[in-house]
Amino acid sequence: MRVKAIAMGWVLVGLSGAGNLAAATTTINEPARDTTAELLQGIPPAEQASSASAYRYVRHCLARRQFESFLGSDGIDPDATSSLRMRAAGMSEPLRARFLENVRMLDARRAACAPWEQSVAPDKAALQVYLLALDNAAAGDARAAACFVALPWAEPAQGTPDHARFAGAYTAQARMLIDAGIARGSWLMVRAAAGRLDAHPHATMTLPLEPALAYRISRLMQMGIEDPALSGTFAADARRYASRLSPAVLEVLEKDVQSQFSSVFAGRGGDWDSFTRLCD
């Protein structure tokens, strides 16, 4: 993927070469990408050197904003060291370690994120992080692709122009990223896609996938995850999707999934723990 610098941002100019996230015949285009300055609002100039640095900056600042909101909703003053320590003392490991790490992150990113947090409204922040994730996914970043598909961040409010742009990009690109990621053996994408299969039926953005692909995702999860209980859950999901397929189709599909697991995925699962922190 080549990224061409224009003013304060980037435009996608095509996929080329081996090892890219998607095949060379597939182009990832997000409509109305001519307003890159708008999408970089609040991001310090030093972080605008590349799409990767801008995406990392916004992602980290959004994680900081979300954690501070969590503390506020729980009646905790994020600036009160004593209350934070008291809260952590009542936690078990590894929850306490994770909480304290977030507290340190909150402090470390406070000054760095101030320009962005003070100038970017929540809807615009949501649009920024998803479209920057898409930029990086198109450039071959498998983690960015999984984050775009998983929808871990808040979405722009429905009925707004920002939500229309977000929804258009997601509808057009998520399925393509899933197909490309699974074809390349990305466990991150398998996990992200599995999460979208279980999305709440009333979620703003749904990702309806045909039974064959849903079966493939569920079976890969079943074979790749070590926890017996979770593996059994995905086995049940796979049986549910299998019931919508003819026996002949299912037989061919099952052989293909097993072959894919042993070859493309090297007969092993991914690092499931790392996914929970993938998009911080």
mmCIF file of C-alpha atoms in Angstrom:
data_model
loop_
_atom_site.group_PDB
_atom_site.id
_atom_site.type_symbol
_atom_site.label_atom_id
_atom_site.label_comp_id
_atom_site.label_asym_id
_atom_site.label_seq_id
_atom_site.Cartn_x
_atom_site.Cartn_y
_atom_site.Cartn_z
ATOM 1 C CA MET A 1 0.000 0.000 0.000
ATOM 2 C CA ARG A 2 1.417 3.396 -0.923
ATOM 3 C CA VAL A 3 0.388 6.418 1.059
ATOM 4 C CA LYS A 4 0.626 9.779 -0.647
ATOM 5 C CA ALA A 5 1.023 12.859 1.540
ATOM 6 C CA ILE A 6 -1.365 15.697 0.767
ATOM 7 C CA ALA A 7 -1.327 18.805 2.933
ATOM 8 C CA MET A 8 -2.066 17.587 6.471
ATOM 9 C CA GLY A 9 -3.049 14.000 5.706
ATOM 10 C CA TRP A 10 -3.136 11.069 3.337
ATOM 11 C CA VAL A 11 -5.181 9.541 0.563
ATOM 12 C CA LEU A 12 -5.237 5.900 -0.448
ATOM 13 C CA VAL A 13 -3.656 5.431 -3.838
ATOM 14 C CA GLY A 14 -3.816 1.677 -4.367
ATOM 15 C CA LEU A 15 -2.532 -1.683 -3.167
ATOM 16 C CA SER A 16 0.656 -3.117 -4.578
ATOM 17 C CA GLY A 17 3.163 -5.854 -3.834
ATOM 18 C CA ALA A 18 3.026 -9.092 -1.894
ATOM 19 C CA GLY A 19 2.233 -9.200 1.791
ATOM 20 C CA ASN A 20 -0.405 -6.480 1.810
ATOM 21 C CA LEU A 21 -3.525 -6.979 3.857
ATOM 22 C CA ALA A 22 -5.727 -7.383 0.790
ATOM 23 C CA ALA A 23 -5.118 -8.654 -2.695
ATOM 24 C CA ALA A 24 -3.809 -6.211 -5.287
ATOM 25 C CA THR A 25 -7.143 -6.351 -7.080
ATOM 26 C CA THR A 26 -8.926 -5.012 -4.009
ATOM 27 C CA THR A 27 -8.925 -1.310 -3.291
ATOM 28 C CA ILE A 28 -9.911 0.092 0.069
ATOM 29 C CA ASN A 29 -11.610 3.424 -0.462
ATOM 30 C CA GLU A 30 -13.408 5.465 2.152
ATOM 31 C CA PRO A 31 -15.701 8.039 0.549
ATOM 32 C CA ALA A 32 -15.034 11.753 0.943
ATOM 33 C CA ARG A 33 -11.413 11.404 2.043
ATOM 34 C CA ASP A 34 -10.612 14.845 0.625
ATOM 35 C CA THR A 35 -11.131 16.483 4.031
ATOM 36 C CA THR A 36 -7.980 15.118 5.671
ATOM 37 C CA ALA A 37 -7.325 18.369 7.566
ATOM 38 C CA GLU A 38 -10.658 17.908 9.325
ATOM 39 C CA LEU A 39 -9.738 14.356 10.309
ATOM 40 C CA LEU A 40 -6.427 15.542 11.769
ATOM 41 C CA GLN A 41 -8.011 18.254 13.883
ATOM 42 C CA GLY A 42 -6.311 18.595 17.257
ATOM 43 C CA ILE A 43 -3.465 16.201 16.448
ATOM 44 C CA PRO A 44 -0.068 17.853 17.089
ATOM 45 C CA PRO A 45 1.961 18.498 13.914
ATOM 46 C CA ALA A 46 4.685 16.093 15.044
ATOM 47 C CA GLU A 47 2.126 13.264 15.097
ATOM 48 C CA GLN A 48 0.918 14.082 11.572
ATOM 49 C CA ALA A 49 4.114 12.819 9.956
ATOM 50 C CA SER A 50 2.395 9.576 9.016
ATOM 51 C CA SER A 51 -0.956 7.858 9.238
ATOM 52 C CA ALA A 52 0.549 5.376 11.697
ATOM 53 C CA SER A 53 1.681 8.059 14.154
ATOM 54 C CA ALA A 54 -1.629 9.953 13.909
ATOM 55 C CA TYR A 55 -3.573 6.733 14.516
ATOM 56 C CA ARG A 56 -1.405 5.805 17.506
ATOM 57 C CA TYR A 57 -1.826 9.273 19.004
ATOM 58 C CA VAL A 58 -5.621 9.342 18.667
ATOM 59 C CA ARG A 59 -5.967 5.750 19.851
ATOM 60 C CA HIS A 60 -3.886 6.414 22.955
ATOM 61 C CA CYS A 61 -5.674 9.666 23.747
ATOM 62 C CA LEU A 62 -9.056 8.041 23.267
ATOM 63 C CA ALA A 63 -8.045 5.285 25.702
ATOM 64 C CA ARG A 64 -7.068 7.994 28.190
ATOM 65 C CA ARG A 65 -10.388 9.801 27.716
ATOM 66 C CA GLN A 66 -12.346 6.565 28.131
ATOM 67 C CA PHE A 67 -10.518 5.587 31.312
ATOM 68 C CA GLU A 68 -11.021 9.018 32.854
ATOM 69 C CA SER A 69 -14.734 8.815 31.982
ATOM 70 C CA PHE A 70 -14.876 5.397 33.635
ATOM 71 C CA LEU A 71 -13.342 6.786 36.810
ATOM 72 C CA GLY A 72 -15.777 9.696 36.843
ATOM 73 C CA SER A 73 -18.787 7.440 36.351
ATOM 74 C CA ASP A 74 -17.583 5.364 39.292
ATOM 75 C CA GLY A 75 -17.320 8.392 41.574
ATOM 76 C CA ILE A 76 -13.532 8.486 41.547
ATOM 77 C CA ASP A 77 -11.522 11.669 41.132
ATOM 78 C CA PRO A 78 -8.798 10.786 38.588
ATOM 79 C CA ASP A 79 -6.496 13.314 40.271
ATOM 80 C CA ALA A 80 -6.944 11.900 43.775
ATOM 81 C CA THR A 81 -4.044 9.508 44.316
ATOM 82 C CA SER A 82 -5.383 8.245 47.635
ATOM 83 C CA SER A 83 -8.776 7.232 46.217
ATOM 84 C CA LEU A 84 -7.126 5.475 43.295
ATOM 85 C CA ARG A 85 -4.897 3.473 45.643
ATOM 86 C CA MET A 86 -7.857 2.545 47.828
ATOM 87 C CA ARG A 87 -9.791 1.340 44.794
ATOM 88 C CA ALA A 88 -6.821 -0.709 43.561
ATOM 89 C CA ALA A 89 -6.288 -2.275 46.987
ATOM 90 C CA GLY A 90 -9.667 -3.989 46.783
ATOM 91 C CA MET A 91 -8.926 -5.619 43.433
ATOM 92 C CA SER A 92 -7.515 -9.029 42.705
ATOM 93 C CA GLU A 93 -4.644 -9.687 40.342
ATOM 94 C CA PRO A 94 -4.350 -9.246 37.388
ATOM 95 C CA LEU A 95 -7.175 -6.691 37.563
ATOM 96 C CA ARG A 96 -5.207 -4.526 40.008
ATOM 97 C CA ALA A 97 -2.131 -4.516 37.778
ATOM 98 C CA ARG A 98 -4.235 -3.511 34.794
ATOM 99 C CA PHE A 99 -5.970 -0.772 36.773
ATOM 100 C CA LEU A 100 -2.698 0.690 38.063
ATOM 101 C CA GLU A 101 -1.219 0.563 34.580
ATOM 102 C CA ASN A 102 -4.191 2.594 33.359
ATOM 103 C CA VAL A 103 -3.681 5.072 36.191
ATOM 104 C CA ARG A 104 -0.065 5.575 35.125
ATOM 105 C CA MET A 105 -1.198 5.909 31.506
ATOM 106 C CA LEU A 106 -3.722 8.547 32.533
ATOM 107 C CA ASP A 107 -1.014 10.654 34.132
ATOM 108 C CA ALA A 108 1.593 10.163 31.409
ATOM 109 C CA ARG A 109 -0.730 11.107 28.547
ATOM 110 C CA ARG A 110 -2.455 14.048 30.219
ATOM 111 C CA ALA A 111 -0.247 16.789 28.731
ATOM 112 C CA ALA A 112 0.355 15.033 25.405
ATOM 113 C CA CYS A 113 -3.353 14.589 24.746
ATOM 114 C CA ALA A 114 -4.496 18.019 25.937
ATOM 115 C CA PRO A 115 -4.526 19.717 22.478
ATOM 116 C CA TRP A 116 -6.673 16.964 20.999
ATOM 117 C CA GLU A 117 -9.021 16.534 23.970
ATOM 118 C CA GLN A 118 -9.684 20.266 24.203
ATOM 119 C CA SER A 119 -10.481 20.746 20.521
ATOM 120 C CA VAL A 120 -12.138 17.548 19.267
ATOM 121 C CA ALA A 121 -15.769 16.732 20.013
ATOM 122 C CA PRO A 122 -16.695 13.090 20.762
ATOM 123 C CA ASP A 123 -18.348 12.502 17.372
ATOM 124 C CA LYS A 124 -15.328 13.828 15.502
ATOM 125 C CA ALA A 125 -12.989 11.817 17.725
ATOM 126 C CA ALA A 126 -14.895 8.639 16.871
ATOM 127 C CA LEU A 127 -14.738 9.402 13.161
ATOM 128 C CA GLN A 128 -11.007 10.139 13.389
ATOM 129 C CA VAL A 129 -10.018 6.931 15.102
ATOM 130 C CA TYR A 130 -12.033 4.666 12.789
ATOM 131 C CA LEU A 131 -10.894 6.304 9.564
ATOM 132 C CA LEU A 132 -7.278 6.392 10.735
ATOM 133 C CA ALA A 133 -7.619 2.702 11.621
ATOM 134 C CA LEU A 134 -8.883 2.097 8.091
ATOM 135 C CA ASP A 135 -5.921 4.012 6.653
ATOM 136 C CA ASN A 136 -3.515 1.806 8.568
ATOM 137 C CA ALA A 137 -5.431 -1.357 7.720
ATOM 138 C CA ALA A 138 -5.093 -0.493 4.030
ATOM 139 C CA ALA A 139 -1.358 -0.057 4.558
ATOM 140 C CA GLY A 140 -1.063 -3.627 5.889
ATOM 141 C CA ASP A 141 -1.497 -3.180 9.655
ATOM 142 C CA ALA A 142 -3.331 -6.334 10.760
ATOM 143 C CA ARG A 143 -4.019 -4.917 14.232
ATOM 144 C CA ALA A 144 -5.593 -1.778 12.820
ATOM 145 C CA ALA A 145 -7.729 -3.930 10.526
ATOM 146 C CA ALA A 146 -8.953 -6.017 13.472
ATOM 147 C CA CYS A 147 -9.724 -2.902 15.511
ATOM 148 C CA PHE A 148 -11.702 -1.385 12.645
ATOM 149 C CA VAL A 149 -13.806 -4.553 12.343
ATOM 150 C CA ALA A 150 -14.233 -5.057 16.107
ATOM 151 C CA LEU A 151 -15.715 -1.568 16.739
ATOM 152 C CA PRO A 152 -14.089 -1.143 20.174
ATOM 153 C CA TRP A 153 -14.592 2.615 20.351
ATOM 154 C CA ALA A 154 -17.732 4.696 20.609
ATOM 155 C CA GLU A 155 -19.386 5.571 17.321
ATOM 156 C CA PRO A 156 -20.474 9.037 16.197
ATOM 157 C CA ALA A 157 -24.047 9.825 17.177
ATOM 158 C CA GLN A 158 -26.648 8.447 14.782
ATOM 159 C CA GLY A 159 -28.146 10.924 12.366
ATOM 160 C CA THR A 160 -25.009 13.061 12.169
ATOM 161 C CA PRO A 161 -22.813 13.538 9.069
ATOM 162 C CA ASP A 162 -19.928 11.991 11.020
ATOM 163 C CA HIS A 163 -21.953 8.832 11.625
ATOM 164 C CA ALA A 164 -22.947 8.664 7.953
ATOM 165 C CA ARG A 165 -19.281 8.731 6.937
ATOM 166 C CA PHE A 166 -18.353 6.169 9.570
ATOM 167 C CA ALA A 167 -21.208 3.837 8.635
ATOM 168 C CA GLY A 168 -20.435 4.115 4.927
ATOM 169 C CA ALA A 169 -16.807 3.208 5.508
ATOM 170 C CA TYR A 170 -17.672 0.297 7.799
ATOM 171 C CA THR A 171 -20.323 -1.144 5.518
ATOM 172 C CA ALA A 172 -18.026 -0.932 2.499
ATOM 173 C CA GLN A 173 -14.806 -2.205 4.069
ATOM 174 C CA ALA A 174 -15.378 -4.486 7.076
ATOM 175 C CA ARG A 175 -16.277 -7.617 5.116
ATOM 176 C CA MET A 176 -13.345 -7.135 2.752
ATOM 177 C CA LEU A 177 -10.944 -6.820 5.672
ATOM 178 C CA ILE A 178 -12.376 -9.964 7.281
ATOM 179 C CA ASP A 179 -11.910 -12.013 4.110
ATOM 180 C CA ALA A 180 -8.357 -10.746 3.599
ATOM 181 C CA GLY A 181 -7.365 -11.219 7.234
ATOM 182 C CA ILE A 182 -8.650 -14.788 7.458
ATOM 183 C CA ALA A 183 -6.991 -15.650 4.147
ATOM 184 C CA ARG A 184 -3.675 -14.435 5.580
ATOM 185 C CA GLY A 185 -4.016 -16.367 8.825
ATOM 186 C CA SER A 186 -4.667 -13.400 11.123
ATOM 187 C CA TRP A 187 -5.961 -14.642 14.482
ATOM 188 C CA LEU A 188 -6.587 -11.026 15.390
ATOM 189 C CA MET A 189 -9.099 -10.806 12.564
ATOM 190 C CA VAL A 190 -10.711 -14.137 13.418
ATOM 191 C CA ARG A 191 -11.212 -12.899 16.980
ATOM 192 C CA ALA A 192 -12.560 -9.535 15.809
ATOM 193 C CA ALA A 193 -14.971 -11.170 13.369
ATOM 194 C CA ALA A 194 -16.147 -13.635 16.029
ATOM 195 C CA GLY A 195 -16.938 -10.704 18.283
ATOM 196 C CA ARG A 196 -19.024 -9.082 15.587
ATOM 197 C CA LEU A 197 -20.981 -12.328 15.106
ATOM 198 C CA ASP A 198 -22.038 -12.027 18.751
ATOM 199 C CA ALA A 199 -22.918 -8.329 18.524
ATOM 200 C CA HIS A 200 -26.145 -7.268 20.168
ATOM 201 C CA PRO A 201 -29.021 -7.469 17.637
ATOM 202 C CA HIS A 202 -29.894 -3.843 18.345
ATOM 203 C CA ALA A 203 -26.332 -2.559 17.888
ATOM 204 C CA THR A 204 -25.979 0.527 15.705
ATOM 205 C CA MET A 205 -23.677 -1.232 13.252
ATOM 206 C CA THR A 206 -24.390 -4.873 12.457
ATOM 207 C CA LEU A 207 -22.282 -7.099 10.260
ATOM 208 C CA PRO A 208 -24.472 -9.835 8.793
ATOM 209 C CA LEU A 209 -22.277 -12.632 7.469
ATOM 210 C CA GLU A 210 -23.552 -15.596 5.489
ATOM 211 C CA PRO A 211 -23.714 -18.955 7.339
ATOM 212 C CA ALA A 212 -20.661 -20.373 5.538
ATOM 213 C CA LEU A 213 -18.355 -17.583 6.694
ATOM 214 C CA ALA A 214 -19.894 -17.540 10.172
ATOM 215 C CA TYR A 215 -19.270 -21.304 10.363
ATOM 216 C CA ARG A 216 -15.654 -20.856 9.267
ATOM 217 C CA ILE A 217 -15.037 -18.186 11.918
ATOM 218 C CA SER A 218 -16.694 -20.233 14.669
ATOM 219 C CA ARG A 219 -14.802 -23.422 13.771
ATOM 220 C CA LEU A 220 -11.467 -21.607 13.640
ATOM 221 C CA MET A 221 -12.184 -20.160 17.075
ATOM 222 C CA GLN A 222 -13.188 -23.596 18.365
ATOM 223 C CA MET A 223 -9.967 -25.174 17.135
ATOM 224 C CA GLY A 224 -7.681 -22.295 18.036
ATOM 225 C CA ILE A 225 -8.744 -21.473 21.585
ATOM 226 C CA GLU A 226 -7.337 -23.524 24.455
ATOM 227 C CA ASP A 227 -10.032 -22.930 27.062
ATOM 228 C CA PRO A 228 -12.386 -25.972 26.900
ATOM 229 C CA ALA A 229 -15.476 -24.015 27.930
ATOM 230 C CA LEU A 230 -14.957 -21.300 25.320
ATOM 231 C CA SER A 231 -14.094 -23.906 22.706
ATOM 232 C CA GLY A 232 -17.382 -25.642 23.465
ATOM 233 C CA THR A 233 -19.253 -22.362 23.083
ATOM 234 C CA PHE A 234 -17.822 -21.825 19.623
ATOM 235 C CA ALA A 235 -18.558 -25.448 18.735
ATOM 236 C CA ALA A 236 -22.210 -24.789 19.552
ATOM 237 C CA ASP A 237 -22.107 -21.652 17.390
ATOM 238 C CA ALA A 238 -20.624 -23.656 14.539
ATOM 239 C CA ARG A 239 -23.390 -26.260 14.804
ATOM 240 C CA ARG A 240 -25.993 -23.505 14.675
ATOM 241 C CA TYR A 241 -24.545 -22.075 11.468
ATOM 242 C CA ALA A 242 -24.038 -25.568 10.033
ATOM 243 C CA SER A 243 -27.772 -26.215 10.346
ATOM 244 C CA ARG A 244 -28.323 -23.562 7.672
ATOM 245 C CA LEU A 245 -26.062 -25.320 5.164
ATOM 246 C CA SER A 246 -26.725 -28.365 3.017
ATOM 247 C CA PRO A 247 -24.804 -31.532 3.951
ATOM 248 C CA ALA A 248 -22.842 -31.405 0.696
ATOM 249 C CA VAL A 249 -21.790 -27.787 1.181
ATOM 250 C CA LEU A 250 -20.942 -28.412 4.831
ATOM 251 C CA GLU A 251 -18.723 -31.400 4.001
ATOM 252 C CA VAL A 252 -16.633 -29.387 1.531
ATOM 253 C CA LEU A 253 -16.507 -26.380 3.850
ATOM 254 C CA GLU A 254 -15.390 -28.421 6.862
ATOM 255 C CA LYS A 255 -12.521 -29.968 4.909
ATOM 256 C CA ASP A 256 -11.466 -26.513 3.749
ATOM 257 C CA VAL A 257 -11.581 -25.074 7.282
ATOM 258 C CA GLN A 258 -9.488 -27.909 8.674
ATOM 259 C CA SER A 259 -6.983 -27.490 5.853
ATOM 260 C CA GLN A 260 -6.843 -23.737 6.468
ATOM 261 C CA PHE A 261 -6.318 -24.237 10.203
ATOM 262 C CA SER A 262 -3.424 -26.654 9.700
ATOM 263 C CA SER A 263 -1.722 -24.718 6.913
ATOM 264 C CA VAL A 264 -2.536 -20.989 6.954
ATOM 265 C CA PHE A 265 -2.906 -20.866 10.755
ATOM 266 C CA ALA A 266 -0.120 -23.423 11.308
ATOM 267 C CA GLY A 267 -2.370 -25.622 13.444
ATOM 268 C CA ARG A 268 -2.266 -23.286 16.442
ATOM 269 C CA GLY A 269 -4.259 -20.539 18.076
ATOM 270 C CA GLY A 270 -3.411 -16.924 18.664
ATOM 271 C CA ASP A 271 -2.493 -14.925 21.748
ATOM 272 C CA TRP A 272 -5.991 -14.342 23.073
ATOM 273 C CA ASP A 273 -4.953 -12.214 26.033
ATOM 274 C CA SER A 274 -3.283 -9.628 23.824
ATOM 275 C CA PHE A 275 -6.534 -8.960 21.973
ATOM 276 C CA THR A 276 -8.141 -7.360 25.008
ATOM 277 C CA ARG A 277 -5.508 -4.616 24.819
ATOM 278 C CA LEU A 278 -5.229 -4.509 21.066
ATOM 279 C CA CYS A 279 -6.899 -1.167 20.513
ATOM 280 C CA ASP A 280 -5.672 0.831 23.530
#
